[in-house]
Coordinates of C-alpha atoms and ligand atoms in Angstrom, one line a residue:
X1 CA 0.0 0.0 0.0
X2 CA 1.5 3.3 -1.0
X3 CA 1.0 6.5 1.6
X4 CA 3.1 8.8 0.5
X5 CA 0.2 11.7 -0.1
X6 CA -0.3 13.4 -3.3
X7 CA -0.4 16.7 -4.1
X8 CA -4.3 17.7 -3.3
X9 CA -4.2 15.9 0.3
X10 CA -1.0 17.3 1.4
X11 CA -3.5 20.2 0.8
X12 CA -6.0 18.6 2.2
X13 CA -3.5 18.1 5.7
X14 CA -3.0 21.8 5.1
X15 CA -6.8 23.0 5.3
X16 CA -7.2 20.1 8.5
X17 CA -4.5 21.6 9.8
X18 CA -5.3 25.1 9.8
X19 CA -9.4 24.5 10.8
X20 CA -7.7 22.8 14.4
X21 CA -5.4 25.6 14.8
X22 CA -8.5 28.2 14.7
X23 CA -11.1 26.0 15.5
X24 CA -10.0 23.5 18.5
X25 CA -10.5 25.0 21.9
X26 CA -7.1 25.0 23.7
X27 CA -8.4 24.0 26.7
X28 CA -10.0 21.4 25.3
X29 CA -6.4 20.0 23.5
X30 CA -4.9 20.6 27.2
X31 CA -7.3 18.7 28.9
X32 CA -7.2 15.4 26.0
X33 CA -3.1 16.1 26.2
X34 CA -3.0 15.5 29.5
X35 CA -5.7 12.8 30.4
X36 CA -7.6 15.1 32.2
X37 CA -11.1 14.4 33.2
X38 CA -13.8 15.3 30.1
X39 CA -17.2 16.6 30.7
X40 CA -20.0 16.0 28.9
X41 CA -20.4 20.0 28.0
X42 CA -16.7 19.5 26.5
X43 CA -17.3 16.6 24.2
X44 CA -20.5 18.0 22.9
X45 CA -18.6 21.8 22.5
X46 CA -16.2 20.1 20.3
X47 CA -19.0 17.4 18.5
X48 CA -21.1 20.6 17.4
X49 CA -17.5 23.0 15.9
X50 CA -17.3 19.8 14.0
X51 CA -20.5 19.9 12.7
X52 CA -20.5 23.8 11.8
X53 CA -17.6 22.6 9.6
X54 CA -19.2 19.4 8.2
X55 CA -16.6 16.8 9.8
X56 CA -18.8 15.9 12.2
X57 CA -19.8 12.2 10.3
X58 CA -16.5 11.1 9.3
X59 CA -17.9 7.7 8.3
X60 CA -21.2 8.3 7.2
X61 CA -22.3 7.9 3.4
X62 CA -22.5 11.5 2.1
X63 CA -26.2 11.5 1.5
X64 CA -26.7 11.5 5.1
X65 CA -24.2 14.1 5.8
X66 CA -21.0 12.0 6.0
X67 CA -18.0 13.6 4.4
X68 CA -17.5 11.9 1.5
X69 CA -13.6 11.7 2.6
X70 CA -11.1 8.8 0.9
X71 CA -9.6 6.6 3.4
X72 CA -6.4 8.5 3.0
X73 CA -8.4 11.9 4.2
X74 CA -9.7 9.8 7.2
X75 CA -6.4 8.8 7.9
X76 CA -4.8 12.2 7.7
X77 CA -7.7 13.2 9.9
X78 CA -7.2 11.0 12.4
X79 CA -4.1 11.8 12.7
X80 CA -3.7 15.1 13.1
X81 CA -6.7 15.4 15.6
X82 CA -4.4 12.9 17.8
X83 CA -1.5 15.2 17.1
X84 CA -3.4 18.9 18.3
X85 CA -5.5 16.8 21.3
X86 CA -9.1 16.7 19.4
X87 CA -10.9 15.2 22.2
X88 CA -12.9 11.5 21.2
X89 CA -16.0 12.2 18.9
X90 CA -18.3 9.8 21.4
X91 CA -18.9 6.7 19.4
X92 CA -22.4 5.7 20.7
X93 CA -24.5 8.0 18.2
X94 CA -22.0 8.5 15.3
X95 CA -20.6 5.5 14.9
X96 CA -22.4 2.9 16.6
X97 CA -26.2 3.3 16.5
X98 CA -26.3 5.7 13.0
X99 CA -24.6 3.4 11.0
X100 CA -27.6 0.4 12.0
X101 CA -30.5 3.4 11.6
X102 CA -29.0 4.8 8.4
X103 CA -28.9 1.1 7.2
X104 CA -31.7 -0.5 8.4
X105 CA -34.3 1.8 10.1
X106 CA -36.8 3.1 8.1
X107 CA -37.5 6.6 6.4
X108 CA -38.8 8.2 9.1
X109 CA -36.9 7.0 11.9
X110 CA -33.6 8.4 9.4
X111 CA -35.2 11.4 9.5
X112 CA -36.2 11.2 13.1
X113 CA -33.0 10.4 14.6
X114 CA -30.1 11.0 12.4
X115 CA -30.1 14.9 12.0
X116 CA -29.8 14.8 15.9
X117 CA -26.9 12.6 16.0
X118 CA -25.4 14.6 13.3
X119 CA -26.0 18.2 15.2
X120 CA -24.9 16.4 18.7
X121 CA -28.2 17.2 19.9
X122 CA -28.9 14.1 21.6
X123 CA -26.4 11.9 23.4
X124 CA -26.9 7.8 23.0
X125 CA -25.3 5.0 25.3
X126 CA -25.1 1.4 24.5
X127 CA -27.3 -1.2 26.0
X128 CA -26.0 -4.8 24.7
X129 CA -24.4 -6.4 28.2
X130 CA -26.1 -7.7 31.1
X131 CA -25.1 -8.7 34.8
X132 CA -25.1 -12.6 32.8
X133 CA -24.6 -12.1 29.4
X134 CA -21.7 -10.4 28.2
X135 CA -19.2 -13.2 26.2
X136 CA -22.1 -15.2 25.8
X137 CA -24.5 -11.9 25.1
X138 CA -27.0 -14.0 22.9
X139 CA -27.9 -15.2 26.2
X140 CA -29.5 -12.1 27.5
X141 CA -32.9 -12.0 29.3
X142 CA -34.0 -8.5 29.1
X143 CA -37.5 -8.6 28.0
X144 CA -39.4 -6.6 25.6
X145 CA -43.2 -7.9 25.7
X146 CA -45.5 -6.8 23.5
X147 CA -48.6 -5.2 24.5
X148 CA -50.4 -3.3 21.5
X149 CA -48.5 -0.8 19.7
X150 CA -46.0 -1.0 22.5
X151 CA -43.4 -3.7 24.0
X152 CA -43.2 -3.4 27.8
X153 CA -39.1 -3.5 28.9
X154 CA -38.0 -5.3 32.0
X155 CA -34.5 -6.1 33.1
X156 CA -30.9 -4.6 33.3
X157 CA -28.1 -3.3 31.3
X158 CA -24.6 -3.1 33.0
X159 CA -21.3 -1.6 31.6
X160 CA -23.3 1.4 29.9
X161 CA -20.3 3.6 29.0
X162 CA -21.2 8.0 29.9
X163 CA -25.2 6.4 30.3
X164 CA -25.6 8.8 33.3
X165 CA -25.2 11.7 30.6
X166 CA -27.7 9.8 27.8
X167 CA -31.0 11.0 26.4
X168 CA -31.4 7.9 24.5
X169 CA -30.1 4.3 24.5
X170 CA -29.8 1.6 22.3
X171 CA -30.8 -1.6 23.3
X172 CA -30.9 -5.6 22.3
X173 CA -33.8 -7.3 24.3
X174 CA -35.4 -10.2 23.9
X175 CA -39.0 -10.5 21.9
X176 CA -39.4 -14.4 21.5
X177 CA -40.2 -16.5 24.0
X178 CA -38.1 -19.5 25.9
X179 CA -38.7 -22.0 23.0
X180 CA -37.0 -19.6 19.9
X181 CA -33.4 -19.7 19.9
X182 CA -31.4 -17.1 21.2
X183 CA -30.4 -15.4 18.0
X184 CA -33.7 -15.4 16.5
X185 CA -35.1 -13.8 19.7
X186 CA -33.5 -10.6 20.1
X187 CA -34.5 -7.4 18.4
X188 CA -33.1 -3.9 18.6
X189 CA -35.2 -1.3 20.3
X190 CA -34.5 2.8 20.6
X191 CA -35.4 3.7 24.2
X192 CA -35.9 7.6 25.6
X193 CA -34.2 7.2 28.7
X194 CA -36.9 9.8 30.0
X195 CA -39.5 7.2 29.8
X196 CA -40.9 6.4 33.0
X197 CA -39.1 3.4 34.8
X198 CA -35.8 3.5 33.7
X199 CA -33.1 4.5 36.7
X200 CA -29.1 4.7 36.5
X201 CA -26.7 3.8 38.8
X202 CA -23.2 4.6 38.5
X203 CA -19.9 1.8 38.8
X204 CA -17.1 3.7 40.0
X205 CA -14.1 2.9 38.3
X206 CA -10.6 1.8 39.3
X207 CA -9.2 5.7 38.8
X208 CA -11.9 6.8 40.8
X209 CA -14.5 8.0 37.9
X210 CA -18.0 7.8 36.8
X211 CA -17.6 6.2 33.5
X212 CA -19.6 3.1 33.3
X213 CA -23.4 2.4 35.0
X214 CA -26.1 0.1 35.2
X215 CA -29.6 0.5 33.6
X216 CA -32.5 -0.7 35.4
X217 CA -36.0 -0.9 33.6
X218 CA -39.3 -2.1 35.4
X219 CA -42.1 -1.8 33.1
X220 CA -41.4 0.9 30.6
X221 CA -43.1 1.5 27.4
X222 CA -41.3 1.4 24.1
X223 CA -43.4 2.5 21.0
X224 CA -43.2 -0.8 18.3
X225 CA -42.0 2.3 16.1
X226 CA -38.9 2.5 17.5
X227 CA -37.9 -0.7 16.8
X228 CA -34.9 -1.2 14.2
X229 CA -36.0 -3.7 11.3
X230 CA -37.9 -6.8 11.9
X231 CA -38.8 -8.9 15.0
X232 CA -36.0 -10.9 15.8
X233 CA -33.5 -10.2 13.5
X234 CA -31.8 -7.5 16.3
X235 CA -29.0 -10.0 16.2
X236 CA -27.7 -9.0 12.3
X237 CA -28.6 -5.6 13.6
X238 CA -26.1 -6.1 16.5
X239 CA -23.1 -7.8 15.1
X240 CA -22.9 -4.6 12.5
X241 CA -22.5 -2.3 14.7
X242 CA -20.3 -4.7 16.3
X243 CA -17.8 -4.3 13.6
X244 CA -18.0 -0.6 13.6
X245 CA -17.6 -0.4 17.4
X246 CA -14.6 -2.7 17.0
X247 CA -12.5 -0.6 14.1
X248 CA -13.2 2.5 16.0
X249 CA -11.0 0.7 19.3
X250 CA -7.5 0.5 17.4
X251 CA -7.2 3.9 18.1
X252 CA -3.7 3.5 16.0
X253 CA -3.4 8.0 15.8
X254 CA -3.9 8.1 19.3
X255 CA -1.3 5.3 20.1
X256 CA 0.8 7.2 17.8
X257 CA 0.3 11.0 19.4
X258 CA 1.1 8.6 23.2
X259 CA 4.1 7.2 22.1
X260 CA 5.4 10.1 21.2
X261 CA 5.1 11.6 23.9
X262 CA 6.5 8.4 25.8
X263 CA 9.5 9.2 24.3
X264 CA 9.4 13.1 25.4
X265 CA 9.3 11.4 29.2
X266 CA 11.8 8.8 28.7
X267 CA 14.0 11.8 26.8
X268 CA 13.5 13.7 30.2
X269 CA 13.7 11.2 32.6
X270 CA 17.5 11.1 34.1
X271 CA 19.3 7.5 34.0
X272 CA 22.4 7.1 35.2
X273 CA 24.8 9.4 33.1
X274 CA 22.3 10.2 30.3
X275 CA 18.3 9.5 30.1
X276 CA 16.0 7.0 30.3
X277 CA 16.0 7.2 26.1
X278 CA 19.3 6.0 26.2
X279 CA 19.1 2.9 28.3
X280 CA 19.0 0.2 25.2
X281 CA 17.1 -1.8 27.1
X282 CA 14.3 0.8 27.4
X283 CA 14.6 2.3 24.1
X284 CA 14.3 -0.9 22.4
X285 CA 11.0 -1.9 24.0
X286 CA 10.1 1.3 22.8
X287 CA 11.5 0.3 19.3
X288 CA 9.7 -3.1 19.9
X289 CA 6.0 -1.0 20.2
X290 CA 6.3 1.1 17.5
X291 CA 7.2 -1.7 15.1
X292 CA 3.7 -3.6 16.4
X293 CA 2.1 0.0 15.8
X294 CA 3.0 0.7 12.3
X295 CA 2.2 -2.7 11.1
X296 CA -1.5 -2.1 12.7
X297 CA -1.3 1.1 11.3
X298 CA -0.8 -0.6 7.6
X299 CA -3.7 -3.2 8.7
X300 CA -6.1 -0.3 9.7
X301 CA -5.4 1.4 6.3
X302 CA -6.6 -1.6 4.6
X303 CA -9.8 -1.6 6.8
X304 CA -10.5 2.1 5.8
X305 CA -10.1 1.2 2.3
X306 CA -12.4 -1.5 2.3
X307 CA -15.5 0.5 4.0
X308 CA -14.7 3.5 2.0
X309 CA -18.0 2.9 0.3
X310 CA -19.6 3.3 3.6
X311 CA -20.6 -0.7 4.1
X312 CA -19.5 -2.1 7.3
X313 CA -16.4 -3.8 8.1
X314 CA -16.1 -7.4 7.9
X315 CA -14.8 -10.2 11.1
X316 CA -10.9 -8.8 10.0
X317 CA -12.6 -5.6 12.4
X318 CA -11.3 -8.6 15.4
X319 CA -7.7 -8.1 14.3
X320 CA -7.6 -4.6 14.1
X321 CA -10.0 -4.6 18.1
X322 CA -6.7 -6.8 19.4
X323 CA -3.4 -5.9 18.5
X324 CA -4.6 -2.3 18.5
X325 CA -5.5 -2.6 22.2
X326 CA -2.8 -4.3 23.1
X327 CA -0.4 -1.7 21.6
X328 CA -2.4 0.5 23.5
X329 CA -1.9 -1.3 26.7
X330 CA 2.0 -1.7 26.3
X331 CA 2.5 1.6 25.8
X332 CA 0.6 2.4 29.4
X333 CA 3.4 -0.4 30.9
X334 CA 6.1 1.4 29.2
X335 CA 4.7 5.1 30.5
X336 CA 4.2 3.8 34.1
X337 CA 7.9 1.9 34.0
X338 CA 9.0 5.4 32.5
X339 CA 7.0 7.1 35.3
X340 CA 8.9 5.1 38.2
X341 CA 8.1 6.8 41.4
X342 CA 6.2 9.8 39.8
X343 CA 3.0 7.3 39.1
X344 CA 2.6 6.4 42.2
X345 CA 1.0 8.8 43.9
X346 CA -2.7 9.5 43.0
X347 CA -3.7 12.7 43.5
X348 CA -7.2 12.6 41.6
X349 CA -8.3 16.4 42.0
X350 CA -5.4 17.0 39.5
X351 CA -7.5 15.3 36.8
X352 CA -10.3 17.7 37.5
X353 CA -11.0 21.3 35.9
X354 CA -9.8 23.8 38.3
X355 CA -6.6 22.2 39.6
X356 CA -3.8 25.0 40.0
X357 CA -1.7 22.8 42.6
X358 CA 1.8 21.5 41.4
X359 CA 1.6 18.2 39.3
X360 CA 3.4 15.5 41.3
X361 CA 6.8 15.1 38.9
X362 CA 6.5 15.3 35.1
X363 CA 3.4 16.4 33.2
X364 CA 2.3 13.2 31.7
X365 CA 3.7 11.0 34.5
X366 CA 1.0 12.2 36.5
X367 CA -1.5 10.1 34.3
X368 CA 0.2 7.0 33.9
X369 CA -1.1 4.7 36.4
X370 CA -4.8 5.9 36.4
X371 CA -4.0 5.0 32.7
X372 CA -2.9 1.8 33.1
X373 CA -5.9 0.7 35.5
X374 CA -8.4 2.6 33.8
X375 CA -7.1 1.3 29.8
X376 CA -7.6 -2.7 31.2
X377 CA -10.6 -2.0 29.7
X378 CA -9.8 -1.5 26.2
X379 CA -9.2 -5.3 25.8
X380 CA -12.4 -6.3 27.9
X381 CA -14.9 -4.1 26.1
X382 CA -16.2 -4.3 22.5
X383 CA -16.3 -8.1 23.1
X384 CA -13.1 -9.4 25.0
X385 CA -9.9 -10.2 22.9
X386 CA -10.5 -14.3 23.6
X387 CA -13.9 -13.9 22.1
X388 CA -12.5 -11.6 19.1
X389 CA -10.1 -14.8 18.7
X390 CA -12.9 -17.3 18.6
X391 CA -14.4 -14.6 15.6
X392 CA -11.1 -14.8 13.2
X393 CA -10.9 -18.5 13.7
X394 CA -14.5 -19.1 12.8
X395 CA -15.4 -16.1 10.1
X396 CA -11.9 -14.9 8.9
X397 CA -9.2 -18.6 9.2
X398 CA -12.7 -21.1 8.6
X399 CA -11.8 -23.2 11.6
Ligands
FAD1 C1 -15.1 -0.2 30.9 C2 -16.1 -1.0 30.1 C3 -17.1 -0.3 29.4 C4 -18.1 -1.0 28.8 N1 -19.1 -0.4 28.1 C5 -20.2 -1.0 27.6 C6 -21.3 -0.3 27.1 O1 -21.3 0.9 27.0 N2 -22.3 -1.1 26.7 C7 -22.4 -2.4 26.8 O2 -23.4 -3.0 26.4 N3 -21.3 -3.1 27.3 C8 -20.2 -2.5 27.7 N4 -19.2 -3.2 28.3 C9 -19.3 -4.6 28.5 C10 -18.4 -5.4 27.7 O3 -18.8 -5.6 26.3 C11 -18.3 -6.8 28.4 O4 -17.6 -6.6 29.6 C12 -17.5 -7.8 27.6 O5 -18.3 -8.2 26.5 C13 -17.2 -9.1 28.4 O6 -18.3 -9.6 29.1 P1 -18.3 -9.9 30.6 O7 -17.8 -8.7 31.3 O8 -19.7 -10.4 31.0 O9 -17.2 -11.0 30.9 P2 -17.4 -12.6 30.7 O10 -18.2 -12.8 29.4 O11 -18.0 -13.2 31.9 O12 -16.0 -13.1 30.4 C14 -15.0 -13.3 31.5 C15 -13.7 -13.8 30.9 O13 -13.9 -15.1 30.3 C16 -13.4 -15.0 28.9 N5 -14.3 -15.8 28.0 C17 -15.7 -15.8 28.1 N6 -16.2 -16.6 27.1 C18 -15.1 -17.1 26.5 C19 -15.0 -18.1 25.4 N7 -16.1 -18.6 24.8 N8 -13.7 -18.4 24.9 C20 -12.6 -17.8 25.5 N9 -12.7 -17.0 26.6 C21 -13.9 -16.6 27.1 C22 -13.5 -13.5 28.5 O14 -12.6 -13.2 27.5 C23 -13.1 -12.9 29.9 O15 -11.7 -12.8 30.0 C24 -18.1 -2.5 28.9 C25 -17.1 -3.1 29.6 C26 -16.2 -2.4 30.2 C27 -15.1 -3.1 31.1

């Protein structure tokens, strides 16, 4: 695959380039920079410049408002955000739910739902996993019973990423009874998280954040319209989106934008007569990530190429869901061995707006073991990295 950019998107890096420089919010690059903590007010600040612009649906086909970008434009869009500190577009609406309504919903709920997601009006959450079915999530019992133009919800969703700042939610709950197997059952409901009967309650995280939640509904009353397709095919539905969900984690311009400033700490960080960047041991773990990293980054490229036309991405999204998380992980290890004593302490008001105190040692040493803790994640959600292993043997090797 050749990348070296031609003459009209080196211009195209040029216009991207200048639109961050007047348009990204500096204290919005400071606070993604530094791992600070992110309100909701700051993602939807930056989700709504991007839509003044037009970038807001990077992936979208462009009759529904996506850009219309090559995969080389993505690519030099992604990463050049990672380079100035663009915070995370939120994946939930964008790139999770729109893709499913935009390909299966019907006219009116496009027309109903996806100029919201577009403006980053509305803010959706995720609700697939269940206090027993996560691995196994076919197994799940929410139920969805039907009761005239409506299906009455009961049950709960757990895990449900920024749900405590949601106006909607996206959910897979069972329709067929205890004799139709499991992936015939399941069908894929929109649910206004104002309805009466749904609560939230948060799970505080390792770092000491509200990130992730449970969902509780008892009785609530879901309009048949806002169901996605048919009766019991939520689980096609599902696994789509599953595939978006899973590109979107490789995250290879923000691995890039961390390493480098890995090195910036190692380059700072005394060792013996010169700096940490000097100890060969050090610098070639270093040398040892970045050679995993550019290989994903070729694998990602071929990824973007292939849903260029805006269809979803096939089981080969698994591949790019592990090594990119793993990259992703190593490079935490190598920031907290880089970190030594500095990540230690845990001063969590630091992470907050308003801190003036002194950081405890080097800027991004501060971070790095709430990063650590907080990034086990990456290769737990989005369906584990033993369960996207079982997908390539099955769908991609034929085993
Ligand atoms: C921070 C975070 C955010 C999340 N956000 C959301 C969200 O917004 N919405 C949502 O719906 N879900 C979300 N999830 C849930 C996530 O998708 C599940 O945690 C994940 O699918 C694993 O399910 P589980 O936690 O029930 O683990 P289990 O399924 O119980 O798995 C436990 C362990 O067993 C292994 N295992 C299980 N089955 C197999 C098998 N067949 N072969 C090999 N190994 C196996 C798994 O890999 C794992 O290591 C989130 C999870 C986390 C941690």
């Amino acid at each position: 695959m050749n990348i070296d950019l031609t003459e009209e998107e080196l211009s195209f890096r040029e216009e991207v380039r200048a639109f961050l420089k007047e348009k990204l919010p500096a204290d919005l690059s400071r606070k993604t920079l530094n791992g600070l903590h992110m309100e909701k007010e700051d993602y939807v600040r930056w989700q709504k410049i991007l839509h003044e612009q037009g970038w807001a649906a990077v992936n979208w086909p462009v009759e529904h408002g996506g850009t219309g970008w090559t995969p080389t434009q993505k690519y030099i869009w992604a990463n050049e955000c990672a380079v100035a500190g663009a915070p995370d577009v939120i994946p939930f609406g964008m790139k999770m739910v729109a893709p499913v309504i935009y390909t299966y919903g019907n006219e009116e709920q496009k027309q109903r739902f996806l100029p919201d997601i577009l403006a980053s009006n509305v803010w959706w959450c995720q609700g697939y996993s269940e206090p027993n079915a996560g691995s196994d999530l076919a197994s799940l019992k929410t139920s969805a019973v039907r009761d005239g133009d409506h299906y009455v919800v009961n049950g709960t969703k757990t895990w449900t990423t920024l749900g405590h700042y949601a106006d909607w939610i996206f959910c897979l709950v069972r329709t067929g009874g205890p004799d139709v197997k499991n992936q015939e059952a399941i069908s894929f409901l929109l649910i206004d998280m104002n309805d009466p009967g749904i609560s939230v309650s948060p799970i505080i995280t390792l770092d000491g954040h509200r990130e992730v939640n449970e969902v509780f509904f008892d009785n609530v009353r879901v309009p048949v319209e806002n169901r996605i397709g048919e009766e019991g095919k939520g689980w096609t539905y599902a696994k789509v989106l599953l595939t978006h969900e899973r590109t979107g984690i490789a995250r290879v311009a923000n691995s890039k934008q961390r390493l480098g400033q890995l090195k910036r700490l190692a380059a700072e960080t005394a060792d013996g007569a010169g700096s940490l960047l000097d100890n060969l041991a050090f610098a070639q773990k270093i040398v040892d990530v970045e050679l995993e990293l550019l290989a994903l980054e070729y694998t990602e490229l071929r990824a973007l190429a292939s849903v260029s036309t805006g269809k979803a991405p096939g089981p080969e999204s698994s591949i790019l869901k592990i090594k990119g998380t793993e990259v992703a992980q190593l490079i935490d290890e190598l920031f907290v061995e880089a970190a030594g004593n500095y990540s230690m302490p845990f001063v969590k008001d630091q992470f907050a707006p308003g801190f003036d105190g002194e950081p405890v040692g080097p800027g991004t040493a501060a971070n790095a073991a709430p990063r650590y803790f907080n990034n086990r994640k990456a290769s737990i959600y989005g369906g584990s990295n033993e369960i996207q292993k079982n997908i390539i043997c099955k769908a991609v090797l034929g085993l």
